[in-house]
Coordinates of C-alpha atoms and ligand atoms in Angstrom, one line a residue:
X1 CA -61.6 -7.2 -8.3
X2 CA -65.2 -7.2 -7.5
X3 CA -67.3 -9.8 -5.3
X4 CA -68.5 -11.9 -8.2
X5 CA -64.9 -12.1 -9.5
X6 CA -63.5 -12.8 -6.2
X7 CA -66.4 -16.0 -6.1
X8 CA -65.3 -16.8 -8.7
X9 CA -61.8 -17.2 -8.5
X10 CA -62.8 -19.0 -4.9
X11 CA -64.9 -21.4 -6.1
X12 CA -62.6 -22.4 -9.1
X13 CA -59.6 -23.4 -6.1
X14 CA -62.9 -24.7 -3.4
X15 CA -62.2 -21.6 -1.3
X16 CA -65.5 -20.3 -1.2
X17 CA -65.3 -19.9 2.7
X18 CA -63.3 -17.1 2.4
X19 CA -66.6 -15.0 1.9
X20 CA -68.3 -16.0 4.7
X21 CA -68.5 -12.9 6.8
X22 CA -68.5 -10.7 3.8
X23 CA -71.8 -9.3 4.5
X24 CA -70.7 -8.9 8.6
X25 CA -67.7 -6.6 7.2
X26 CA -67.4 -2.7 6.8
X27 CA -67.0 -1.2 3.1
X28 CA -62.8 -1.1 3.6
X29 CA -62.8 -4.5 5.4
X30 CA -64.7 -5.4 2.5
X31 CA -62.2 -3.8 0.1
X32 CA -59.2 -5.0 1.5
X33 CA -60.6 -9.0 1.3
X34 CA -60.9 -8.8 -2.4
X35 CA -57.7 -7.5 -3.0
X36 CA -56.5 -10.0 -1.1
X37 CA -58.3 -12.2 -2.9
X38 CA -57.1 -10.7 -6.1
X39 CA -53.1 -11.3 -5.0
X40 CA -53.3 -14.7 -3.1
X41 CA -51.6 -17.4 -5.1
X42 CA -54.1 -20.2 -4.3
X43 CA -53.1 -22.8 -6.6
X44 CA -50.3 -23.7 -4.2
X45 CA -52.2 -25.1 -1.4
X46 CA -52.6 -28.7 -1.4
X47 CA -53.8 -31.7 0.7
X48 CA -51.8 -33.9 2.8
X49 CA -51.9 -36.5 0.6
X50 CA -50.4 -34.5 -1.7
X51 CA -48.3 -33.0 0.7
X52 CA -46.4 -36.3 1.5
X53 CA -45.6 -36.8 -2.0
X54 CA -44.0 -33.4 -3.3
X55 CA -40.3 -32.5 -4.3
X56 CA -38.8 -36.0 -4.9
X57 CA -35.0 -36.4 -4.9
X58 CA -32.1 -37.1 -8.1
X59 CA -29.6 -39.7 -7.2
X60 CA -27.6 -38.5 -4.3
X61 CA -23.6 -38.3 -4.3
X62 CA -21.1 -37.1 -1.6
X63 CA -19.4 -33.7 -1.8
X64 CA -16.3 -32.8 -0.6
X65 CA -15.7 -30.0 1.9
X66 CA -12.8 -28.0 2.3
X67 CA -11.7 -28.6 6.1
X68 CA -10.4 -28.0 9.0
X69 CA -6.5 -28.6 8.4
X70 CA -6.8 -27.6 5.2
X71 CA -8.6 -23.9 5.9
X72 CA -6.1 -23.6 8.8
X73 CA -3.3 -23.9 6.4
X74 CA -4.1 -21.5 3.9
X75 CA -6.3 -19.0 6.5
X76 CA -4.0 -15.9 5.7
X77 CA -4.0 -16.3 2.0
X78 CA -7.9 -16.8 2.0
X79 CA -8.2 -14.1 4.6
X80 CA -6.3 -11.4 2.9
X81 CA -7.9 -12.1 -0.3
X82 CA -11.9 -11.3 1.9
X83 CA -10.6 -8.3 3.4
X84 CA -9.6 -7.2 0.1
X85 CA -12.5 -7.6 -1.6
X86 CA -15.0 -6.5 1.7
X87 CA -12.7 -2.9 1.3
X88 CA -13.7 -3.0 -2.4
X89 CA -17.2 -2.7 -1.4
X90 CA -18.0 -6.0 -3.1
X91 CA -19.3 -7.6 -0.1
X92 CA -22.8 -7.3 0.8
X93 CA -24.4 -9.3 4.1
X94 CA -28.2 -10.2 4.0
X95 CA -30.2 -10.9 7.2
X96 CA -33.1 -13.1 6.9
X97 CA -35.1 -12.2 9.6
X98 CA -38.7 -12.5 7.8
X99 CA -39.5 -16.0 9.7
X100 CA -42.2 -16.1 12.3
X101 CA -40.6 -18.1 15.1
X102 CA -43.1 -19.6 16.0
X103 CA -41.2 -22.6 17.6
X104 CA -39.8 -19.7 20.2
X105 CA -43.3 -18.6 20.7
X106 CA -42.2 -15.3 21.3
X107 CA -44.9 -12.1 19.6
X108 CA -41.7 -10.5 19.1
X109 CA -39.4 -10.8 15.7
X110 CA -36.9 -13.2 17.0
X111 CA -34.4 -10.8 16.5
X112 CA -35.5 -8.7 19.6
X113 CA -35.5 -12.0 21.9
X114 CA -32.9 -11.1 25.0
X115 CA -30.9 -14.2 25.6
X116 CA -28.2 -12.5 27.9
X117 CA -28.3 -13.5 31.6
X118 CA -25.8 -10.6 33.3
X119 CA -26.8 -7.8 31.2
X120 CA -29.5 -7.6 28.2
X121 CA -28.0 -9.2 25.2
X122 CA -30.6 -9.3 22.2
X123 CA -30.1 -11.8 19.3
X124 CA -30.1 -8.8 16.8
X125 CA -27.5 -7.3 19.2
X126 CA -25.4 -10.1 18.9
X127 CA -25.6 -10.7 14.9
X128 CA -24.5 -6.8 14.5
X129 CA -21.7 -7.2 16.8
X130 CA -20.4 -10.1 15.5
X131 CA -20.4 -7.9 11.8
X132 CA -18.9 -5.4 13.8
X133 CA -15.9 -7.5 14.2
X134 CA -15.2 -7.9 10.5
X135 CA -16.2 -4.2 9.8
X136 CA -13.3 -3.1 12.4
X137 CA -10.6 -5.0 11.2
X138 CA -11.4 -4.1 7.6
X139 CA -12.1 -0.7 8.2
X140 CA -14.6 -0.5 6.2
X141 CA -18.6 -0.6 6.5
X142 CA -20.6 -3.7 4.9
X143 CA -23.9 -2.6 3.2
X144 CA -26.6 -4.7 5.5
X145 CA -29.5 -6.2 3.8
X146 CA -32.3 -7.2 6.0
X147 CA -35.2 -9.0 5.3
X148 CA -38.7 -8.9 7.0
X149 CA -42.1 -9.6 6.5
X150 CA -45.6 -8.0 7.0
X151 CA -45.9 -9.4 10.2
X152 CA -42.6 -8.0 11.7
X153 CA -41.5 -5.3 9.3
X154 CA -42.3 -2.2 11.4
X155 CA -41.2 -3.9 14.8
X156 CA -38.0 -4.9 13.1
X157 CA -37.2 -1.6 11.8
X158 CA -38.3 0.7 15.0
X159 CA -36.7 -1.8 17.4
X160 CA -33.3 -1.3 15.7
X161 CA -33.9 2.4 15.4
X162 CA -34.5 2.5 18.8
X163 CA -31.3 1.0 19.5
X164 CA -29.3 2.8 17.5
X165 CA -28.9 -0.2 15.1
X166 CA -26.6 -1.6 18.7
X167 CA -23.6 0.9 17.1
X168 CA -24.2 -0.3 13.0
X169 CA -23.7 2.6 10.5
X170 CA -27.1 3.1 9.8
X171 CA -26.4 4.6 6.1
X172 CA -25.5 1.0 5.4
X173 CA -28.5 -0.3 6.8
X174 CA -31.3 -1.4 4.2
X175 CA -34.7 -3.0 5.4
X176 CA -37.4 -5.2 2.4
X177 CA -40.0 -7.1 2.9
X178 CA -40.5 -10.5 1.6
X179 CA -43.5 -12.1 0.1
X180 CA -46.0 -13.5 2.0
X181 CA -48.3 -16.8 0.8
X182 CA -51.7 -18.4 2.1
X183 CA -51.6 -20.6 5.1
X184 CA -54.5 -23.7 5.3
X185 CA -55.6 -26.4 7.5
X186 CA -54.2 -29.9 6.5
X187 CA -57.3 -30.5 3.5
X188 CA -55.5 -27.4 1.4
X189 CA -58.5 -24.9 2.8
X190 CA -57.2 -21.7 3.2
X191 CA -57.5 -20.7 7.0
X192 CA -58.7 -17.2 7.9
X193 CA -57.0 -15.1 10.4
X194 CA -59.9 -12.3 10.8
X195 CA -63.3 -12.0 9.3
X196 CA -62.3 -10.0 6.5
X197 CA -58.7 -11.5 6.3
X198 CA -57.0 -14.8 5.0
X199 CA -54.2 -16.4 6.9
X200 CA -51.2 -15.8 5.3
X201 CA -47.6 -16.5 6.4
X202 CA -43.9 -15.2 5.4
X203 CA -43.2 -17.3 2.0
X204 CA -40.0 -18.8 3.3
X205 CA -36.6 -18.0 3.2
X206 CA -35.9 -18.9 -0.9
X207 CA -37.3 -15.8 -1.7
X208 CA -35.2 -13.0 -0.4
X209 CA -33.1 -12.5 -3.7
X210 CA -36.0 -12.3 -5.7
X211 CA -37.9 -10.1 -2.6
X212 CA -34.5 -8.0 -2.7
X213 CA -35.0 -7.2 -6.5
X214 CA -38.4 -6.5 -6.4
X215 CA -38.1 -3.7 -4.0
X216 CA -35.6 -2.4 -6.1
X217 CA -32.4 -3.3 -3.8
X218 CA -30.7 -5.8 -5.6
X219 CA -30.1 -3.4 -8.7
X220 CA -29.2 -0.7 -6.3
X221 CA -26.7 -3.0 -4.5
X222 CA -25.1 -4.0 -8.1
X223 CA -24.6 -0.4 -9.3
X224 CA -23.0 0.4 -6.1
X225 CA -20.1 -3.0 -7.5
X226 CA -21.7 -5.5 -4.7
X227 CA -20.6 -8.8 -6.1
X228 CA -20.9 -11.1 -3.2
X229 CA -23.8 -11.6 -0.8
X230 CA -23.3 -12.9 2.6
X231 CA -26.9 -14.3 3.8
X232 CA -27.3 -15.4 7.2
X233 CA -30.1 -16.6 9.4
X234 CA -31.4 -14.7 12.4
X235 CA -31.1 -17.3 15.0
X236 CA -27.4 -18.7 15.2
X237 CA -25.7 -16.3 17.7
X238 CA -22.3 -17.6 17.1
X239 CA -22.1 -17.5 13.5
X240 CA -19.4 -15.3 11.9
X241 CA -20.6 -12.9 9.0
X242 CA -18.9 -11.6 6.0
X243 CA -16.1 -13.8 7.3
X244 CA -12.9 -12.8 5.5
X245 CA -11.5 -16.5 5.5
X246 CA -14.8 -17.9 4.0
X247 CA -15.1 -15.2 1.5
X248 CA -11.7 -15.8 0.4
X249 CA -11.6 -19.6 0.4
X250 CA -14.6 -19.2 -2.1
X251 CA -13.5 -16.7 -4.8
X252 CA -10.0 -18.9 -4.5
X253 CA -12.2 -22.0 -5.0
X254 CA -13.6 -20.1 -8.0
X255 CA -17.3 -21.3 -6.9
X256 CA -20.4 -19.5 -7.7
X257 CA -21.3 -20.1 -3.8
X258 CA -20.1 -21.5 -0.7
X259 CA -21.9 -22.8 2.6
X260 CA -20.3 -22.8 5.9
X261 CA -20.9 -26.5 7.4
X262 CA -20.2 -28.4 10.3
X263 CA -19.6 -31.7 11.2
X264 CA -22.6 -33.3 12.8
X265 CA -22.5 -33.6 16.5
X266 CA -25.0 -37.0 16.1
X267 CA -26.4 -39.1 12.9
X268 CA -30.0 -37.5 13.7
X269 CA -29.5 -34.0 14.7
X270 CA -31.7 -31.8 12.5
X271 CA -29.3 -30.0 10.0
X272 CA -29.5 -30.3 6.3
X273 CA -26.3 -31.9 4.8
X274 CA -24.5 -31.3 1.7
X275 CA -24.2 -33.3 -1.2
X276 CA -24.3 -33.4 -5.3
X277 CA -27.6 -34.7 -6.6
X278 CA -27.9 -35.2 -10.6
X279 CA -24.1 -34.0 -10.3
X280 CA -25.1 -30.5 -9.3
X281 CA -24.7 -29.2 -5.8
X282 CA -27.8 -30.0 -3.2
X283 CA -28.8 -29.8 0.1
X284 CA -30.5 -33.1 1.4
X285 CA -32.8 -32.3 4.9
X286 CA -32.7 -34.5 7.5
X287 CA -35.5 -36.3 7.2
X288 CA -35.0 -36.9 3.5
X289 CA -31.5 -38.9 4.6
X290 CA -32.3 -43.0 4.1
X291 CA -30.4 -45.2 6.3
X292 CA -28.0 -46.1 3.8
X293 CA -27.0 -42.6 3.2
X294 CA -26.7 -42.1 6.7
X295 CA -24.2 -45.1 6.8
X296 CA -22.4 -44.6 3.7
X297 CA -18.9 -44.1 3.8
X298 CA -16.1 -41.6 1.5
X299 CA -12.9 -43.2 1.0
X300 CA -11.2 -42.3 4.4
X301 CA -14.1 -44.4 6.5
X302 CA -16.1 -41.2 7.5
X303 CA -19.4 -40.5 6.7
X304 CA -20.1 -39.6 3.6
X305 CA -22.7 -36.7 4.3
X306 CA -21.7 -35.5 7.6
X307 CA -21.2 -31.7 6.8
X308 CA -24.3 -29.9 8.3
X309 CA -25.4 -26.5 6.7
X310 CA -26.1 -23.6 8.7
X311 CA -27.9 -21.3 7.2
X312 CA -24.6 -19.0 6.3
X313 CA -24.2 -18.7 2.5
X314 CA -22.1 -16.6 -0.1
X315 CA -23.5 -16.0 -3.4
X316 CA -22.1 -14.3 -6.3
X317 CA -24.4 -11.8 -7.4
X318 CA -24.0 -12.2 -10.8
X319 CA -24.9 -16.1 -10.6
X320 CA -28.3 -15.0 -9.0
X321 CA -29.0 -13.1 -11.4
X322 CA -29.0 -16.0 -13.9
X323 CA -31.9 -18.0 -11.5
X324 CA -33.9 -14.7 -10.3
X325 CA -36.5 -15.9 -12.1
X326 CA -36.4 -19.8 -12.0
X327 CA -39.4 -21.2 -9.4
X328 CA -37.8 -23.1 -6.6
X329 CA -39.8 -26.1 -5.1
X330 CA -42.5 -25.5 -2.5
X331 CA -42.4 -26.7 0.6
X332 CA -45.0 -28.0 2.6
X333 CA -44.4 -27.3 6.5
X334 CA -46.8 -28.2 9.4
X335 CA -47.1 -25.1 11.6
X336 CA -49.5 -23.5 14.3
X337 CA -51.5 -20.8 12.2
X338 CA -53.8 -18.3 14.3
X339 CA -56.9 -18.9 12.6
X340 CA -61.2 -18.6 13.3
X341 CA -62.8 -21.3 15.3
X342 CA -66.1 -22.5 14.1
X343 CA -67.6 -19.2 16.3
X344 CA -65.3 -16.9 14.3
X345 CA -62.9 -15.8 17.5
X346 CA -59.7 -15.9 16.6
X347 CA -57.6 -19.2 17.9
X348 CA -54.1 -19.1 18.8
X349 CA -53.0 -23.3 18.6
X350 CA -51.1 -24.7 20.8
X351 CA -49.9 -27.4 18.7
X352 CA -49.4 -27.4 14.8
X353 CA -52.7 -26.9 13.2
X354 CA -52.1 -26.8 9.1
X355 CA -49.9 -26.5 6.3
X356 CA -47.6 -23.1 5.7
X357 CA -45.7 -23.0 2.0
X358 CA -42.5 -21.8 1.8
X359 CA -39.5 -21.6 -0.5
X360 CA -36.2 -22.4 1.1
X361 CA -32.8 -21.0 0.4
X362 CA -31.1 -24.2 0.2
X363 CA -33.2 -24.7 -3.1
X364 CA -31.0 -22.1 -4.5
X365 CA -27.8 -24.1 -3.8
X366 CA -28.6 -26.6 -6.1
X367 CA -29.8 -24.2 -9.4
X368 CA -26.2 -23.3 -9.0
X369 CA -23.0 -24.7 -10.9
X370 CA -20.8 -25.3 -8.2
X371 CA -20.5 -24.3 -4.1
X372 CA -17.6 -25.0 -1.5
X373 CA -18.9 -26.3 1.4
X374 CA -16.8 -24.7 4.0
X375 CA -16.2 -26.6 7.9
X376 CA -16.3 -23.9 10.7
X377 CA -15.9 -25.9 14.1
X378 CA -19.6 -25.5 15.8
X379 CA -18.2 -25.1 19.2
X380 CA -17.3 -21.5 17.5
X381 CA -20.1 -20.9 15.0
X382 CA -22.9 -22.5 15.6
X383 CA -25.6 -22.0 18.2
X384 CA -29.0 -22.0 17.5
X385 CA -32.3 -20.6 18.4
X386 CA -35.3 -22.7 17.4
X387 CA -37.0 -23.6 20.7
X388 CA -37.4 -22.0 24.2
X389 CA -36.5 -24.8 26.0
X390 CA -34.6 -28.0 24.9
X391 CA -32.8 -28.9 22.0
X392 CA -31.3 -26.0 19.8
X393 CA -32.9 -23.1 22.4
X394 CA -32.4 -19.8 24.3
X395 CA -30.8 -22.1 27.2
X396 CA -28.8 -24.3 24.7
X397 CA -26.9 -21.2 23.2
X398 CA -26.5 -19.7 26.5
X399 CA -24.1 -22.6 27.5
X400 CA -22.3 -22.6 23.8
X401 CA -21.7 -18.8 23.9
X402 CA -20.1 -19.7 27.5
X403 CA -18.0 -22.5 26.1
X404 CA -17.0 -20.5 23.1
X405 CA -15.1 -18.8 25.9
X406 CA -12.7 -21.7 26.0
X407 CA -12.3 -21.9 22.4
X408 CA -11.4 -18.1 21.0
X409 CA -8.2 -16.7 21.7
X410 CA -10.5 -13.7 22.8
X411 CA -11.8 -14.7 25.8
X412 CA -11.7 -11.1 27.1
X413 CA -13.9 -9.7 24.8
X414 CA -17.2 -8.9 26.4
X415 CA -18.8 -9.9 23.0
X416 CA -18.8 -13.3 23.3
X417 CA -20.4 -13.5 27.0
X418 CA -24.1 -13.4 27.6
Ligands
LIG1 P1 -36.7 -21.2 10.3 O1 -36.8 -22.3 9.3 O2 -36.2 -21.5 11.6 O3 -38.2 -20.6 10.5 O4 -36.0 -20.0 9.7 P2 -38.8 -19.5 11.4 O5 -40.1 -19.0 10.8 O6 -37.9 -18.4 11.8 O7 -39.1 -20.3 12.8 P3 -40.3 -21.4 13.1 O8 -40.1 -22.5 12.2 O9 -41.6 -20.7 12.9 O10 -40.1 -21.7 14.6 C1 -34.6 -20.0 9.4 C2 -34.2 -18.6 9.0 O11 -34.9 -18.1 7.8 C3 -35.6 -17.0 8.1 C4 -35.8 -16.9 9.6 O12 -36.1 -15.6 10.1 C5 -34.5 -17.5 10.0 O13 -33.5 -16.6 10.0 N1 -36.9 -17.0 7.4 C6 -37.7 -18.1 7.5 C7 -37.3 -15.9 6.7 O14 -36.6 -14.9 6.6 N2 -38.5 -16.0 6.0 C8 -39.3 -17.0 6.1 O15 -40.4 -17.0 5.5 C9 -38.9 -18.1 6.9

């Protein structure tokens, strides 16, 4: 693309801007803008007016997870039935580990944050052990996706390296990228990080499967008879992965995916729940819930959505392949973007300063026929890093990874202490 087509295609989305230190840039900086140019998507940035209007919700319904007393009961059945199919080599595990975590505020991938207190104890650490456990009892290793982005890719990849992938096979190791998309400020103006660079951000989660087949993994994972895929997010130090009861509860339940759940600790805590809208499986955020959902009522008295997702899905392969293509709705999520001040220095906010679009994988749930929603109890599966400090942080996990202590019939496995 040259400079009058890049103008062009600026002027026709009122980006113009993004030109003005051309003439201050080398010959590659140069270069390098109008590619850029050339491969952003700008006709997905939009104004907060428009923002506050986007993805509107079908009529929402409740739907039933499979629960405690029931799991319990049948836990050898479903658990002989995951280990089976784990030493068949049809099991697959998919780190999403593209996100910027920005709300840790750490330059780091999250992944490399040390949340240990004794001993060093990094969160990538921990999410590898805890596969470990599965991969020991199975006897068998678990091909391990993981996702990145631009912005972390080569940190990602040379931390683990470094560490020997914490003890992981590393022939079952497999690093991709995701996509990245344009970040603006809250008028839909597409912020620029350097002179001769736009702002972009990682794209969201939603787009891993689609990321994973682009880079050619997803075909390579079929060929090698992967028929299930285990993703997981980077920051719930607890969570179990390619868990042999899940996986077996869900092929039993016959469903095209499953989501591990809990029960909500309050009515407000920030988890998207599960539910059917239009009839079809759906995740509806938190801040989406109205009042009357949030008081409604199944027919034993409890609340009707009160099964929290956490980011730990299994998808059958052959299902994804059937929406690969399909476009899931864009999100519109305040964030802090670094960006140029009015001087051109680069600005690092403090607080959220624009818009960042993403695609979620919860999205995907609802393209799909049918999905289990499976309880784990949190006080074993789920504790999460969002923040530094406060709610759903480094010092918030500390204390549950203590407690979990109490709770697992392990207590003398060094895994679970930090
Ligand atoms: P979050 O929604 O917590 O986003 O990601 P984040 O970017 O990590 O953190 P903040 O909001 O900036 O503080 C949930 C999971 O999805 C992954 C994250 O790495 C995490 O495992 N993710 C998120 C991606 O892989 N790519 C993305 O573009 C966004």
């Amino acid at each position: 693309m040259n400079y009058q087509e890049a103008l062009a295609k600026l002027k026709s989305y009122g980006q113009e801007h993004v030109l003005m230190y051309y003439n201050e840039l080398t010959k590659e900086q140069q270069e390098a803008l109008l590619t850029q140019i050339d491969e952003t998507d700008f006709s997905i940035l939009v104004s907060g007016r428009e923002a506050a209007t986007e993805n509107k919700k079908g009529v929402i319904t409740p739907l039933t997870a499979m629960q405690l007393p029931e799991i319990e009961a049948k836990k050898e059945e479903f658990r002989a039935c995951g280990l089976q199919v784990i030493r068949e080599g049809k099991v697959g595990a998919v780190l999403l580990a593209g996100g910027m975590g920005t709300r840790l505020g750490s330059d780091d991938p999250k992944g490399m944050y040390d949340i240990g207190i004794t001993k060093k104890v990094y969160i990538f650490q921990r999410l590898i052990e805890n596969l470990m456990d599965v991969v020991r009892v199975a006897e068998s290793w678990i091909p391990l996706y993981i996702m990145t982005s631009e912005k972390n890719h080569e940190a990602t990849c040379q931390f683990l390296y470094d560490h020997d992938y914490f003890g992981y096979n590393s022939d079952y190791v497999t690093f991709f990228k995701q996509e990245m998309a344009p970040a603006s400020d809250y008028n839909g103006k597409v912020y620029m990080e350097e002179k001769g660079r736009i702002a972009t951000s990682p794209n969201g989660n939603g787009g891993w499967y689609s990321s994973m087949y682009k880079w050619g993994i997803a075909q390579k994972a079929i060929a090698d008879g992967v028929e299930w895929l285990n993703v997981f997010s980077v920051d719930n130090v607890l969570q179990r992965i390619a868990d042999p009861c899940f996986i077996g509860a869900v092929l039993t339940a016959g469903c095209s995916v499953g989501a591990k759940v809990v029960k909500k600790c309050a009515p407000d805590e920030k988890v998207g729940v599960m539910c059917l809208e239009d009839g079809r499986p759906s995740i509806i955020e938190y801040y989406e819930l109205t009042e009357e959902l949030a008081a409604a009522k199944d027919e034993n008295g409890d609340p009707a959505y009160y099964f929290g997702v956490i980011l730990n899905y299994l998808f059958r392969v052959s299902d994804l392949e059937t929406i690969r293509e399909k476009k899931l709705p864009l999100h519109v999520v305040e964030k802090k973007i670094t960006c140029l001040d009015e001087n051109g220095e680069q600005v690092k906010p403090e607080k959220p300063n624009g818009y960042k679009y993403e695609q979620l994988v919860l999205d995907m749930i609802h393209e799909l026929d049918s999905c289990l929603p499976f309880e784990v109890d949190r006080r074993k599966e789920f504790a999460p890093i969002k923040n530094k400090t406060g709610v759903d942080s480094v010092e918030t996990a500390r204390e549950l990874c203590k407690d979990c202590l109490l709770y697992t019939s392990d207590a003398a496995d060094d895994r679970i202490s930090v």
